[in-house]
PDB file of C-alpha atoms in Angstrom:
ATOM      1  CA  ASN A  95      28.478  56.208  95.170  1.00  0.00           C
ATOM      2  CA  GLU A  96      27.709  53.795  92.337  1.00  0.00           C
ATOM      3  CA  LEU A  97      27.737  53.600  88.535  1.00  0.00           C
ATOM      4  CA  TYR A  98      25.041  52.138  86.313  1.00  0.00           C
ATOM      5  CA  VAL A  99      23.599  52.436  82.792  1.00  0.00           C
ATOM      6  CA  ASP A 100      20.319  54.345  82.762  1.00  0.00           C
ATOM      7  CA  ASP A 101      18.569  57.629  82.047  1.00  0.00           C
ATOM      8  CA  PRO A 102      17.951  58.720  85.653  1.00  0.00           C
ATOM      9  CA  ASP A 103      15.610  61.703  85.158  1.00  0.00           C
ATOM     10  CA  LYS A 104      12.783  60.075  83.212  1.00  0.00           C
ATOM     11  CA  ASP A 105      10.364  62.888  84.086  1.00  0.00           C
ATOM     12  CA  SER A 106      12.443  65.521  82.295  1.00  0.00           C
ATOM     13  CA  GLY A 107      10.735  64.932  78.954  1.00  0.00           C
ATOM     14  CA  GLY A 108      14.070  64.160  77.365  1.00  0.00           C
ATOM     15  CA  LYS A 109      15.410  67.636  78.150  1.00  0.00           C
ATOM     16  CA  ILE A 110      18.488  68.956  79.967  1.00  0.00           C
ATOM     17  CA  GLU A 111      18.546  72.445  81.451  1.00  0.00           C
ATOM     18  CA  VAL A 112      21.618  74.511  80.555  1.00  0.00           C
ATOM     19  CA  ASN A 113      23.027  77.602  82.264  1.00  0.00           C
ATOM     20  CA  LEU A 114      25.517  79.644  80.236  1.00  0.00           C
ATOM     21  CA  ASN A 115      27.293  82.825  81.322  1.00  0.00           C
ATOM     22  CA  ILE A 116      29.976  84.194  78.986  1.00  0.00           C
ATOM     23  CA  SER A 117      31.622  87.575  78.376  1.00  0.00           C
ATOM     24  CA  LEU A 118      32.744  88.817  74.961  1.00  0.00           C
ATOM     25  CA  PRO A 119      34.510  92.112  75.767  1.00  0.00           C
ATOM     26  CA  ASN A 120      35.019  93.125  72.114  1.00  0.00           C
ATOM     27  CA  LEU A 121      31.668  92.317  70.510  1.00  0.00           C
ATOM     28  CA  HIS A 122      28.531  94.519  70.615  1.00  0.00           C
ATOM     29  CA  CYS A 123      25.451  93.002  72.239  1.00  0.00           C
ATOM     30  CA  GLU A 124      23.306  93.497  69.121  1.00  0.00           C
ATOM     31  CA  LEU A 125      25.649  91.130  67.286  1.00  0.00           C
ATOM     32  CA  VAL A 126      25.666  88.359  69.906  1.00  0.00           C
ATOM     33  CA  GLY A 127      23.263  85.450  69.461  1.00  0.00           C
ATOM     34  CA  LEU A 128      22.730  81.861  70.583  1.00  0.00           C
ATOM     35  CA  ASP A 129      22.005  79.066  68.085  1.00  0.00           C
ATOM     36  CA  ILE A 130      20.951  75.518  69.009  1.00  0.00           C
ATOM     37  CA  GLN A 131      21.142  72.385  66.822  1.00  0.00           C
ATOM     38  CA  ASP A 132      20.847  68.654  67.464  1.00  0.00           C
ATOM     39  CA  GLU A 133      20.361  65.279  65.792  1.00  0.00           C
ATOM     40  CA  MET A 134      16.566  65.377  66.318  1.00  0.00           C
ATOM     41  CA  GLY A 135      16.342  68.112  63.700  1.00  0.00           C
ATOM     42  CA  ARG A 136      16.249  71.106  65.994  1.00  0.00           C
ATOM     43  CA  HIS A 137      17.832  74.168  64.364  1.00  0.00           C
ATOM     44  CA  GLU A 138      17.153  77.377  66.211  1.00  0.00           C
ATOM     45  CA  VAL A 139      18.987  80.575  65.262  1.00  0.00           C
ATOM     46  CA  GLY A 140      18.966  83.524  67.651  1.00  0.00           C
ATOM     47  CA  HIS A 141      17.440  81.840  70.707  1.00  0.00           C
ATOM     48  CA  ILE A 142      16.279  84.629  73.056  1.00  0.00           C
ATOM     49  CA  ASP A 143      14.027  82.985  75.691  1.00  0.00           C
ATOM     50  CA  ASN A 144      15.341  83.351  79.274  1.00  0.00           C
ATOM     51  CA  SER A 145      18.454  85.146  78.051  1.00  0.00           C
ATOM     52  CA  MET A 146      19.998  88.483  78.907  1.00  0.00           C
ATOM     53  CA  LYS A 147      22.669  90.663  77.307  1.00  0.00           C
ATOM     54  CA  ILE A 148      24.599  93.100  79.490  1.00  0.00           C
ATOM     55  CA  PRO A 149      26.762  95.731  77.745  1.00  0.00           C
ATOM     56  CA  LEU A 150      30.439  95.840  78.762  1.00  0.00           C
ATOM     57  CA  ASN A 151      33.252  98.347  78.125  1.00  0.00           C
ATOM     58  CA  ASN A 152      30.916 101.252  77.376  1.00  0.00           C
ATOM     59  CA  GLY A 153      28.911  99.146  74.946  1.00  0.00           C
ATOM     60  CA  ASP A 154      31.888  97.732  73.044  1.00  0.00           C
ATOM     61  CA  GLY A 155      31.494  94.328  74.678  1.00  0.00           C
ATOM     62  CA  CYS A 156      28.737  92.043  75.919  1.00  0.00           C
ATOM     63  CA  ARG A 157      28.005  89.592  78.686  1.00  0.00           C
ATOM     64  CA  PHE A 158      25.549  86.922  77.615  1.00  0.00           C
ATOM     65  CA  GLU A 159      23.572  84.983  80.217  1.00  0.00           C
ATOM     66  CA  GLY A 160      21.202  82.278  79.042  1.00  0.00           C
ATOM     67  CA  HIS A 161      19.024  79.568  80.577  1.00  0.00           C
ATOM     68  CA  PHE A 162      17.682  77.098  78.010  1.00  0.00           C
ATOM     69  CA  SER A 163      17.056  73.400  77.432  1.00  0.00           C
ATOM     70  CA  ILE A 164      18.607  70.897  75.046  1.00  0.00           C
ATOM     71  CA  ASN A 165      17.430  67.458  73.952  1.00  0.00           C
ATOM     72  CA  LYS A 166      19.136  64.360  75.294  1.00  0.00           C
ATOM     73  CA  VAL A 167      20.766  63.622  71.952  1.00  0.00           C
ATOM     74  CA  PRO A 168      24.114  64.708  70.480  1.00  0.00           C
ATOM     75  CA  GLY A 169      24.111  68.279  69.244  1.00  0.00           C
ATOM     76  CA  ASN A 170      25.585  71.692  69.791  1.00  0.00           C
ATOM     77  CA  PHE A 171      24.800  75.226  70.836  1.00  0.00           C
ATOM     78  CA  HIS A 172      26.991  78.134  69.842  1.00  0.00           C
ATOM     79  CA  VAL A 173      27.463  81.821  70.483  1.00  0.00           C
ATOM     80  CA  SER A 174      27.961  83.700  67.227  1.00  0.00           C
ATOM     81  CA  THR A 175      26.893  86.605  65.024  1.00  0.00           C
ATOM     82  CA  HIS A 176      24.797  84.306  62.798  1.00  0.00           C
ATOM     83  CA  SER A 177      21.491  85.838  63.932  1.00  0.00           C
ATOM     84  CA  ALA A 178      22.606  89.453  63.442  1.00  0.00           C
ATOM     85  CA  THR A 179      20.837  91.379  60.666  1.00  0.00           C
ATOM     86  CA  ALA A 180      24.186  92.583  59.316  1.00  0.00           C
ATOM     87  CA  GLN A 181      27.423  90.681  59.740  1.00  0.00           C
ATOM     88  CA  PRO A 182      30.382  92.685  61.095  1.00  0.00           C
ATOM     89  CA  GLN A 183      33.546  92.946  59.028  1.00  0.00           C
ATOM     90  CA  ASN A 184      35.887  91.834  61.816  1.00  0.00           C
ATOM     91  CA  PRO A 185      33.992  90.018  64.567  1.00  0.00           C
ATOM     92  CA  ASP A 186      36.054  89.441  67.700  1.00  0.00           C
ATOM     93  CA  MET A 187      35.167  86.205  69.506  1.00  0.00           C
ATOM     94  CA  THR A 188      37.703  86.455  72.329  1.00  0.00           C
ATOM     95  CA  HIS A 189      35.868  85.555  75.517  1.00  0.00           C
ATOM     96  CA  ILE A 190      35.800  84.424  79.129  1.00  0.00           C
ATOM     97  CA  ILE A 191      33.428  81.671  80.285  1.00  0.00           C
ATOM     98  CA  HIS A 192      32.075  82.317  83.764  1.00  0.00           C
ATOM     99  CA  LYS A 193      29.699  79.395  83.936  1.00  0.00           C
ATOM    100  CA  LEU A 194      28.488  76.438  81.917  1.00  0.00           C
ATOM    101  CA  SER A 195      26.443  73.940  83.907  1.00  0.00           C
ATOM    102  CA  PHE A 196      23.736  71.369  83.231  1.00  0.00           C
ATOM    103  CA  GLY A 197      20.752  70.309  85.341  1.00  0.00           C
ATOM    104  CA  ASP A 198      20.180  71.054  89.020  1.00  0.00           C
ATOM    105  CA  LYS A 199      22.792  72.909  91.027  1.00  0.00           C
ATOM    106  CA  LEU A 200      24.393  70.694  93.669  1.00  0.00           C
ATOM    107  CA  GLN A 201      25.709  72.475  96.755  1.00  0.00           C
ATOM    108  CA  VAL A 202      27.033  69.473  98.636  1.00  0.00           C
ATOM    109  CA  HIS A 203      30.421  69.761 100.318  1.00  0.00           C
ATOM    110  CA  ASN A 204      31.381  66.096 100.138  1.00  0.00           C
ATOM    111  CA  VAL A 205      30.629  65.716  96.423  1.00  0.00           C
ATOM    112  CA  HIS A 206      33.472  66.831  94.192  1.00  0.00           C
ATOM    113  CA  GLY A 207      33.178  66.713  90.432  1.00  0.00           C
ATOM    114  CA  ALA A 208      33.366  68.594  87.151  1.00  0.00           C
ATOM    115  CA  PHE A 209      29.956  70.286  87.321  1.00  0.00           C
ATOM    116  CA  ASN A 210      31.326  73.586  85.951  1.00  0.00           C
ATOM    117  CA  ALA A 211      34.500  72.417  84.219  1.00  0.00           C
ATOM    118  CA  LEU A 212      34.743  75.461  81.936  1.00  0.00           C
ATOM    119  CA  GLU A 213      34.532  78.034  84.721  1.00  0.00           C
ATOM    120  CA  GLY A 214      37.227  80.660  84.207  1.00  0.00           C
ATOM    121  CA  ALA A 215      38.187  79.558  80.675  1.00  0.00           C
ATOM    122  CA  ASP A 216      40.042  82.630  79.348  1.00  0.00           C
ATOM    123  CA  LYS A 217      40.477  83.111  75.592  1.00  0.00           C
ATOM    124  CA  LEU A 218      41.151  86.864  75.603  1.00  0.00           C
ATOM    125  CA  SER A 219      44.620  86.369  74.126  1.00  0.00           C
ATOM    126  CA  SER A 220      43.381  84.211  71.229  1.00  0.00           C
ATOM    127  CA  ASN A 221      43.134  85.221  67.583  1.00  0.00           C
ATOM    128  CA  PRO A 222      40.033  87.494  67.444  1.00  0.00           C
ATOM    129  CA  LEU A 223      38.878  85.822  64.223  1.00  0.00           C
ATOM    130  CA  ALA A 224      39.317  82.272  65.514  1.00  0.00           C
ATOM    131  CA  SER A 225      36.429  79.903  66.136  1.00  0.00           C
ATOM    132  CA  HIS A 226      36.508  77.899  69.351  1.00  0.00           C
ATOM    133  CA  ASP A 227      35.292  74.332  69.650  1.00  0.00           C
ATOM    134  CA  TYR A 228      34.529  72.951  73.115  1.00  0.00           C
ATOM    135  CA  ILE A 229      33.795  69.219  72.869  1.00  0.00           C
ATOM    136  CA  LEU A 230      31.834  68.064  75.913  1.00  0.00           C
ATOM    137  CA  LYS A 231      31.102  64.580  77.202  1.00  0.00           C
ATOM    138  CA  ILE A 232      28.140  64.947  79.590  1.00  0.00           C
ATOM    139  CA  VAL A 233      27.746  62.443  82.450  1.00  0.00           C
ATOM    140  CA  PRO A 234      24.351  62.220  84.251  1.00  0.00           C
ATOM    141  CA  THR A 235      24.756  62.548  88.016  1.00  0.00           C
ATOM    142  CA  VAL A 236      22.167  61.814  90.719  1.00  0.00           C
ATOM    143  CA  TYR A 237      22.385  62.908  94.350  1.00  0.00           C
ATOM    144  CA  GLU A 238      20.000  61.289  96.836  1.00  0.00           C
ATOM    145  CA  ASP A 239      19.848  62.748 100.346  1.00  0.00           C
ATOM    146  CA  MET A 240      18.829  60.941 103.528  1.00  0.00           C
ATOM    147  CA  SER A 241      15.168  61.834 103.028  1.00  0.00           C
ATOM    148  CA  GLY A 242      15.185  60.051  99.652  1.00  0.00           C
ATOM    149  CA  LYS A 243      14.908  63.268  97.609  1.00  0.00           C
ATOM    150  CA  GLN A 244      16.860  63.103  94.366  1.00  0.00           C
ATOM    151  CA  ARG A 245      18.506  65.939  92.435  1.00  0.00           C
ATOM    152  CA  TYR A 246      19.618  65.509  88.857  1.00  0.00           C
ATOM    153  CA  SER A 247      22.745  67.230  87.662  1.00  0.00           C
ATOM    154  CA  TYR A 248      25.393  66.595  85.009  1.00  0.00           C
ATOM    155  CA  GLN A 249      29.158  66.580  85.114  1.00  0.00           C
ATOM    156  CA  TYR A 250      31.193  66.932  81.944  1.00  0.00           C
ATOM    157  CA  THR A 251      34.670  66.601  80.532  1.00  0.00           C
ATOM    158  CA  VAL A 252      35.915  69.050  77.937  1.00  0.00           C
ATOM    159  CA  ALA A 253      38.458  69.283  75.140  1.00  0.00           C
ATOM    160  CA  ASN A 254      38.900  72.357  72.983  1.00  0.00           C
ATOM    161  CA  LYS A 255      40.524  73.582  69.798  1.00  0.00           C
ATOM    162  CA  GLU A 256      40.843  76.873  67.903  1.00  0.00           C
ATOM    163  CA  TYR A 257      40.753  77.377  64.134  1.00  0.00           C
ATOM    164  CA  VAL A 258      39.878  79.972  61.523  1.00  0.00           C
ATOM    165  CA  ALA A 259      36.717  79.022  59.596  1.00  0.00           C
ATOM    166  CA  TYR A 260      35.768  80.468  56.207  1.00  0.00           C
ATOM    167  CA  SER A 261      32.236  80.577  54.803  1.00  0.00           C
ATOM    168  CA  HIS A 262      31.392  79.569  51.217  1.00  0.00           C
ATOM    169  CA  THR A 263      31.811  83.227  50.211  1.00  0.00           C
ATOM    170  CA  GLY A 264      35.321  83.350  51.625  1.00  0.00           C
ATOM    171  CA  ARG A 265      34.414  85.444  54.660  1.00  0.00           C
ATOM    172  CA  ILE A 266      35.575  84.547  58.160  1.00  0.00           C
ATOM    173  CA  ILE A 267      32.584  84.057  60.475  1.00  0.00           C
ATOM    174  CA  PRO A 268      33.906  82.865  63.862  1.00  0.00           C
ATOM    175  CA  ALA A 269      31.783  81.257  66.571  1.00  0.00           C
ATOM    176  CA  ILE A 270      32.094  79.667  70.004  1.00  0.00           C
ATOM    177  CA  TRP A 271      30.838  76.095  69.670  1.00  0.00           C
ATOM    178  CA  PHE A 272      29.793  73.789  72.494  1.00  0.00           C
ATOM    179  CA  ARG A 273      29.425  70.328  70.937  1.00  0.00           C
ATOM    180  CA  TYR A 274      28.047  67.755  73.337  1.00  0.00           C
ATOM    181  CA  ASP A 275      27.359  64.068  73.605  1.00  0.00           C
ATOM    182  CA  LEU A 276      25.892  62.126  76.527  1.00  0.00           C
ATOM    183  CA  SER A 277      27.497  59.253  78.377  1.00  0.00           C
ATOM    184  CA  PRO A 278      25.236  56.215  79.005  1.00  0.00           C
ATOM    185  CA  ILE A 279      26.858  55.820  82.436  1.00  0.00           C
ATOM    186  CA  THR A 280      25.122  57.493  85.380  1.00  0.00           C
ATOM    187  CA  VAL A 281      26.949  58.407  88.587  1.00  0.00           C
ATOM    188  CA  LYS A 282      24.836  58.222  91.747  1.00  0.00           C
ATOM    189  CA  TYR A 283      25.731  59.575  95.175  1.00  0.00           C
ATOM    190  CA  THR A 284      23.579  58.357  98.076  1.00  0.00           C
ATOM    191  CA  GLU A 285      23.718  60.042 101.467  1.00  0.00           C
ATOM    192  CA  ARG A 286      23.499  57.646 104.418  1.00  0.00           C
ATOM    193  CA  ARG A 287      23.949  57.807 108.170  1.00  0.00           C
ATOM    194  CA  GLN A 288      26.505  55.516 109.738  1.00  0.00           C
ATOM    195  CA  PRO A 289      24.845  52.673 111.701  1.00  0.00           C
ATOM    196  CA  LEU A 290      25.003  52.791 115.517  1.00  0.00           C
ATOM    197  CA  TYR A 291      27.171  49.676 115.765  1.00  0.00           C
ATOM    198  CA  ARG A 292      29.901  51.360 113.701  1.00  0.00           C
ATOM    199  CA  PHE A 293      29.889  54.331 116.088  1.00  0.00           C
ATOM    200  CA  ILE A 294      30.124  52.026 119.117  1.00  0.00           C
ATOM    201  CA  THR A 295      32.939  50.064 117.467  1.00  0.00           C
ATOM    202  CA  SER A 296      34.857  53.273 116.804  1.00  0.00           C
ATOM    203  CA  ILE A 297      34.444  54.396 120.431  1.00  0.00           C
ATOM    204  CA  CYS A 298      35.650  51.009 121.708  1.00  0.00           C
ATOM    205  CA  ALA A 299      38.639  51.157 119.383  1.00  0.00           C
ATOM    206  CA  ILE A 300      39.553  54.625 120.662  1.00  0.00           C
ATOM    207  CA  ILE A 301      39.213  53.575 124.300  1.00  0.00           C
ATOM    208  CA  GLY A 302      41.185  50.385 123.717  1.00  0.00           C
ATOM    209  CA  GLY A 303      43.913  52.276 121.887  1.00  0.00           C
ATOM    210  CA  THR A 304      44.107  54.828 124.715  1.00  0.00           C
ATOM    211  CA  PHE A 305      44.535  52.075 127.355  1.00  0.00           C
ATOM    212  CA  THR A 306      47.157  50.340 125.213  1.00  0.00           C
ATOM    213  CA  VAL A 307      49.214  53.505 124.764  1.00  0.00           C
ATOM    214  CA  ALA A 308      48.837  54.322 128.470  1.00  0.00           C
ATOM    215  CA  GLY A 309      50.065  50.820 129.367  1.00  0.00           C
ATOM    216  CA  ILE A 310      53.098  51.168 127.090  1.00  0.00           C
ATOM    217  CA  LEU A 311      53.979  54.552 128.574  1.00  0.00           C
ATOM    218  CA  ASP A 312      53.541  53.214 132.133  1.00  0.00           C
ATOM    219  CA  SER A 313      55.807  50.260 131.354  1.00  0.00           C
ATOM    220  CA  CYS A 314      58.472  52.514 129.847  1.00  0.00           C
ATOM    221  CA  ILE A 315      58.372  54.882 132.841  1.00  0.00           C
ATOM    222  CA  PHE A 316      58.554  51.954 135.312  1.00  0.00           C
ATOM    223  CA  THR A 317      61.498  50.373 133.471  1.00  0.00           C
ATOM    224  CA  ALA A 318      63.343  53.677 133.332  1.00  0.00           C
ATOM    225  CA  SER A 319      62.661  54.266 137.024  1.00  0.00           C
ATOM    226  CA  GLU A 320      64.001  50.833 137.998  1.00  0.00           C
ATOM    227  CA  ALA A 321      67.109  51.344 135.885  1.00  0.00           C
ATOM    228  CA  TRP A 322      67.707  54.718 137.503  1.00  0.00           C
ATOM    229  CA  LYS A 323      67.374  53.197 140.982  1.00  0.00           C
ATOM    230  CA  LYS A 324      69.964  50.522 140.127  1.00  0.00           C
ATOM    231  CA  ILE A 325      72.343  53.183 138.853  1.00  0.00           C
ATOM    232  CA  GLN A 326      71.938  55.182 142.068  1.00  0.00           C
ATOM    233  CA  LEU A 327      72.513  52.064 144.250  1.00  0.00           C
ATOM    234  CA  GLY A 328      75.635  51.269 142.270  1.00  0.00           C
ATOM    235  CA  LYS A 329      77.022  54.733 142.930  1.00  0.00           C
ATOM    236  CA  MET A 330      76.329  54.453 146.692  1.00  0.00           C
ATOM    237  CA  GLN A 331      78.173  51.158 146.930  1.00  0.00           C
TER     238      GLN A 331
END
């Protein structure tokens, strides 16, 4: 692995793919919406492309699954009731995050990292009227296999806080915010085969170690045998 300063996926058009899967067990699906904002001027309320809402608890709750893209600039996306035609009196934003990931999915056993750091985040015991801020620092990650094929994913660190936010009219309108910024450092993992000479060296080391241990054991057994013979001769005399 190595670290360097670069934007690795230059063919992405300055976009990052996001996968979000979150359950709000106490909020109706018709109230749930996704809003996206960033420093390039994007301000999208009620994003619906490639998203799905699944009713929970006999329609009292909702599971939101979304696949969307964000620009490679600081910004945020948030789950809220902002896009609803009528705002509820007491919105309940308690939730569980099942998945939040960026870029390609990496299924590589020897690569460990924070690719889904918010998996299992449980806020069901929080204040129902509280807003939740998840502050993310996104780190570009490249995995190159032995054929030279590269996959572009993103790890991230997260900090969070809860607070009650009031609108200018005095109403409480909670939301689940994901505020992100990108690290200029890229992490790259490169898959390589070990060279043949390293394999031969390892075999020689194993064989040499085996002969050394065998020699030590043989010497110990011989010494013990000689000592035992001397003891027996002493008894006979």
